[in-house]
Amino acid sequence: MIIDNCYGQRYIGCALKEGVIKINGTPGNALGAYLDGGVINVNGNAQDAVGDTMNFGKIIIHGNAGDALGYAMRGGEIFVRNNAGYRTGIHMKEYRDKKPAIIIGGKVGSFLGEYLAGGLIVVLGGDSIEVPVGNFTGTGMHGGKIFIRSESELTGLPAQVAAAVASEEDLKEIEPFVREFCGYFGGDFEGILRGKFYVLTPNAKNPYKQLYTAN
C-alpha cells in the first residue's frame, strides 16, 4: 500500500500483521501502534507515539520522529534517520525471543529510556560533537541497554544507571542494527562504529528493581 500526500492522519498501520505500507508525507500520532509484523516506511517525518506498544515488524522513518517513540515496545525495530523527541523508548520491555530495538541517527530529547525494562536503544548522534541526548536519560531504568555515540563525556546520569565506554564485545551487539541503518539511509558503517560509544545498563543497586521483580 502507498499513501501519498499524508498530512497528519493518525493510527496508520495499527496492529498490521503483514504487508508493507509506504507513506509519502507526515503521518500523525500513533503510527504503527500495536504493529504485529508489517513494515511501515515513511518518506518524511513522523509525529508522536510511533510504534506505541508494537510487538513485531519494522518502522523506518526517513526524517525525524516526535515524542514517545516506541512507547512500551515489546518487539520489532524502529529506525529513524535523524532526530527523535522526548521520552523515546520509555517502558520498553523484552521477553524471551522478543527484544525490541530503536536506532536513532541523530539526537534525542530528555527522558530517553525512562523506566527501561528491556530491549536496545542506540543513539548515533549524527555529526554532533555534543552529547546527543537530553536530561534524565535512563531514569528508573531496570533492564535493557542504551548505546550512545559521543566523543563528549556523559554527565548528569541518574543513580540507577551505570555508564561505561563500550568495548569491542559490546559493539558486536549493535553491529547488525547499525549495518541495517546504513542500508536504509546510507552512511559509513565502519566509520560509525569507530566512534566512541557509551553503554548504559542498570546499576546493580538500582532502587527501582524491587518494583518489578521478586528479588
Short mmCIF file of C-alpha atoms in Angstrom, two decimals:
data_model
loop_
_atom_site.label_atom_id
_atom_site.label_comp_id
_atom_site.label_asym_id
_atom_site.label_seq_id
_atom_site.Cartn_x
_atom_site.Cartn_y
_atom_site.Cartn_z
CA MET A 1 0.00 0.00 0.00
CA ILE A 2 1.24 3.50 -0.87
CA ILE A 3 -0.14 6.60 0.84
CA ASP A 4 0.68 9.88 -0.92
CA ASN A 5 0.28 13.41 0.46
CA CYS A 6 -0.06 12.19 4.04
CA TYR A 7 -0.77 15.14 6.32
CA GLY A 8 -1.17 14.18 9.96
CA GLN A 9 -3.61 11.28 9.65
CA ARG A 10 -3.45 9.19 12.82
CA TYR A 11 -3.38 5.46 13.58
CA ILE A 12 -1.99 4.37 10.20
CA GLY A 13 -0.92 0.72 10.24
CA CYS A 14 -2.22 -0.03 13.72
CA ALA A 15 -1.91 -3.75 14.56
CA LEU A 16 -0.77 -4.53 10.99
CA LYS A 17 0.30 -8.19 10.83
CA GLU A 18 1.77 -8.37 7.32
CA GLY A 19 2.46 -6.37 4.20
CA VAL A 20 4.20 -3.06 3.58
CA ILE A 21 2.88 0.49 3.86
CA LYS A 22 4.87 3.25 2.14
CA ILE A 23 3.97 6.75 3.30
CA ASN A 24 4.92 9.91 1.44
CA GLY A 25 4.35 12.82 3.77
CA THR A 26 3.93 13.20 7.53
CA PRO A 27 1.77 10.65 9.35
CA GLY A 28 0.05 11.69 12.59
CA ASN A 29 0.18 10.24 16.08
CA ALA A 30 0.25 6.52 16.86
CA LEU A 31 1.71 5.40 13.54
CA GLY A 32 2.13 1.62 13.73
CA ALA A 33 0.69 1.30 17.21
CA TYR A 34 0.45 -2.38 18.18
CA LEU A 35 2.28 -3.29 14.96
CA ASP A 36 2.50 -7.08 14.78
CA GLY A 37 4.57 -8.00 11.76
CA GLY A 38 4.10 -5.46 8.98
CA VAL A 39 6.60 -2.94 7.67
CA ILE A 40 5.98 0.82 7.55
CA ASN A 41 8.32 3.04 5.55
CA VAL A 42 7.91 6.81 5.93
CA ASN A 43 9.44 9.16 3.37
CA GLY A 44 9.26 12.17 5.65
CA ASN A 45 8.84 12.97 9.33
CA ALA A 46 6.51 11.29 11.83
CA GLN A 47 4.62 12.74 14.78
CA ASP A 48 4.25 11.41 18.35
CA ALA A 49 3.81 7.87 19.68
CA VAL A 50 5.22 5.98 16.69
CA GLY A 51 5.22 2.23 17.38
CA ASP A 52 3.27 2.51 20.63
CA THR A 53 3.25 -0.99 22.20
CA MET A 54 4.38 -2.59 18.93
CA ASN A 55 5.02 -6.33 19.08
CA PHE A 56 6.81 -7.21 15.84
CA GLY A 57 7.73 -5.73 12.46
CA LYS A 58 9.68 -2.65 11.34
CA ILE A 59 9.12 1.09 11.12
CA ILE A 60 11.60 3.08 9.02
CA ILE A 61 11.45 6.88 9.12
CA HIS A 62 13.46 8.93 6.60
CA GLY A 63 13.31 12.07 8.71
CA ASN A 64 12.55 13.00 12.33
CA ALA A 65 10.22 11.39 14.87
CA GLY A 66 8.22 13.11 17.61
CA ASP A 67 7.84 12.36 21.30
CA ALA A 68 7.25 8.96 22.94
CA LEU A 69 8.77 7.00 20.08
CA GLY A 70 8.45 3.26 20.76
CA TYR A 71 6.50 3.67 23.98
CA ALA A 72 6.17 0.28 25.72
CA MET A 73 7.59 -1.62 22.73
CA ARG A 74 7.60 -5.39 23.19
CA GLY A 75 9.31 -6.38 19.95
CA GLY A 76 10.23 -5.23 16.47
CA GLU A 77 12.56 -2.49 15.29
CA ILE A 78 12.30 1.25 14.64
CA PHE A 79 14.88 3.13 12.57
CA VAL A 80 14.93 6.94 12.44
CA ARG A 81 17.35 8.69 10.10
CA ASN A 82 17.54 11.98 12.00
CA ASN A 83 16.30 13.05 15.45
CA ALA A 84 13.63 11.96 17.93
CA GLY A 85 11.80 13.87 20.65
CA TYR A 86 11.27 13.41 24.35
CA ARG A 87 10.68 10.09 26.12
CA THR A 88 11.97 7.85 23.36
CA GLY A 89 11.81 4.17 24.30
CA ILE A 90 10.18 4.58 27.70
CA HIS A 91 8.76 1.44 29.29
CA MET A 92 10.30 -0.78 26.61
CA LYS A 93 10.45 -4.42 27.65
CA GLU A 94 11.63 -7.80 26.37
CA TYR A 95 10.58 -11.40 26.92
CA ARG A 96 12.38 -14.50 25.65
CA ASP A 97 12.95 -14.02 21.89
CA LYS A 98 11.13 -10.69 21.79
CA LYS A 99 13.75 -7.95 22.05
CA PRO A 100 12.77 -4.54 20.66
CA ALA A 101 15.31 -2.13 19.20
CA ILE A 102 15.28 1.59 18.39
CA ILE A 103 18.06 3.10 16.27
CA ILE A 104 18.27 6.91 16.06
CA GLY A 105 20.69 8.53 13.63
CA GLY A 106 20.78 11.96 15.26
CA LYS A 107 19.85 13.40 18.65
CA VAL A 108 17.18 12.50 21.19
CA GLY A 109 15.35 14.63 23.77
CA SER A 110 15.16 14.21 27.53
CA PHE A 111 13.92 11.12 29.39
CA LEU A 112 15.41 8.68 26.88
CA GLY A 113 14.77 5.10 28.06
CA GLU A 114 12.79 6.16 31.11
CA TYR A 115 11.83 3.04 33.14
CA LEU A 116 13.52 0.88 30.51
CA ALA A 117 12.88 -2.79 31.31
CA GLY A 118 14.42 -4.46 28.27
CA GLY A 119 15.45 -4.05 24.67
CA LEU A 120 18.08 -1.98 22.94
CA ILE A 121 18.30 1.73 22.18
CA VAL A 122 21.10 3.12 20.00
CA VAL A 123 21.68 6.87 19.54
CA LEU A 124 24.26 7.54 16.83
CA GLY A 125 24.40 11.30 17.29
CA GLY A 126 24.86 12.28 13.64
CA ASP A 127 27.74 14.73 13.17
CA SER A 128 27.25 16.41 16.53
CA ILE A 129 30.27 16.94 18.75
CA GLU A 130 27.98 17.41 21.75
CA VAL A 131 26.25 14.72 23.80
CA PRO A 132 23.27 13.74 21.62
CA VAL A 133 20.77 13.10 24.45
CA GLY A 134 18.85 15.40 26.78
CA ASN A 135 18.44 15.27 30.53
CA PHE A 136 17.31 12.36 32.75
CA THR A 137 18.50 9.60 30.42
CA GLY A 138 17.59 6.18 31.84
CA THR A 139 15.61 7.47 34.83
CA GLY A 140 14.11 4.41 36.53
CA MET A 141 15.99 2.05 34.22
CA HIS A 142 15.96 -1.56 35.42
CA GLY A 143 16.69 -3.59 32.26
CA GLY A 144 17.91 -3.36 28.68
CA LYS A 145 20.82 -1.33 27.27
CA ILE A 146 21.29 2.13 25.83
CA PHE A 147 24.21 2.83 23.47
CA ILE A 148 25.15 6.48 22.91
CA ARG A 149 27.78 7.54 20.38
CA SER A 150 29.54 10.61 21.75
CA GLU A 151 33.07 11.96 21.87
CA SER A 152 31.97 14.13 24.80
CA GLU A 153 31.69 12.64 28.28
CA LEU A 154 28.23 11.74 29.55
CA THR A 155 27.33 13.58 32.73
CA GLY A 156 24.31 14.03 34.97
CA LEU A 157 23.03 10.47 34.69
CA PRO A 158 20.64 9.25 37.40
CA ALA A 159 21.91 6.98 40.16
CA GLN A 160 20.19 3.89 38.78
CA VAL A 161 22.26 4.00 35.57
CA ALA A 162 25.78 2.62 35.16
CA ALA A 163 27.74 4.02 32.20
CA ALA A 164 30.93 2.69 30.63
CA VAL A 165 32.81 3.09 27.37
CA ALA A 166 31.59 0.32 25.08
CA SER A 167 34.07 -2.48 24.40
CA GLU A 168 34.51 -4.33 21.11
CA GLU A 169 32.39 -7.10 22.57
CA ASP A 170 29.66 -4.60 23.45
CA LEU A 171 29.69 -3.17 19.92
CA LYS A 172 29.10 -6.59 18.40
CA GLU A 173 25.60 -6.42 19.83
CA ILE A 174 24.72 -3.31 17.84
CA GLU A 175 26.67 -4.08 14.64
CA PRO A 176 23.75 -5.67 12.76
CA PHE A 177 21.45 -2.78 13.65
CA VAL A 178 23.96 -0.14 12.55
CA ARG A 179 24.55 -2.03 9.32
CA GLU A 180 20.82 -2.18 8.67
CA PHE A 181 20.51 1.54 9.48
CA CYS A 182 23.18 2.35 6.89
CA GLY A 183 21.40 0.12 4.40
CA TYR A 184 18.25 2.23 4.73
CA PHE A 185 19.76 5.70 4.96
CA GLY A 186 23.34 5.48 3.76
CA GLY A 187 26.39 6.28 5.86
CA ASP A 188 29.78 4.82 6.67
CA PHE A 189 29.07 1.70 8.69
CA GLU A 190 32.70 1.13 9.70
CA GLY A 191 33.24 4.82 10.37
CA ILE A 192 30.25 4.97 12.69
CA LEU A 193 31.46 2.01 14.71
CA ARG A 194 34.92 3.55 15.03
CA GLY A 195 33.35 6.34 17.06
CA LYS A 196 33.28 6.35 20.84
CA PHE A 197 30.21 4.68 22.28
CA TYR A 198 28.96 4.59 25.84
CA VAL A 199 26.82 1.71 27.02
CA LEU A 200 24.29 2.35 29.77
CA THR A 201 22.99 -0.52 31.89
CA PRO A 202 21.01 -0.69 35.15
CA ASN A 203 23.05 -0.05 38.27
CA ALA A 204 23.24 -3.18 40.44
CA LYS A 205 21.96 -1.09 43.34
CA ASN A 206 19.02 0.17 41.31
CA PRO A 207 16.20 1.05 43.74
CA TYR A 208 13.57 0.62 41.02
CA LYS A 209 14.31 -3.07 40.53
CA GLN A 210 12.26 -4.07 43.56
CA LEU A 211 9.16 -2.64 41.89
CA TYR A 212 9.39 -5.10 39.01
CA THR A 213 10.99 -8.28 40.36
CA ALA A 214 10.74 -10.54 43.38
CA ASN A 215 14.50 -10.33 44.02
#
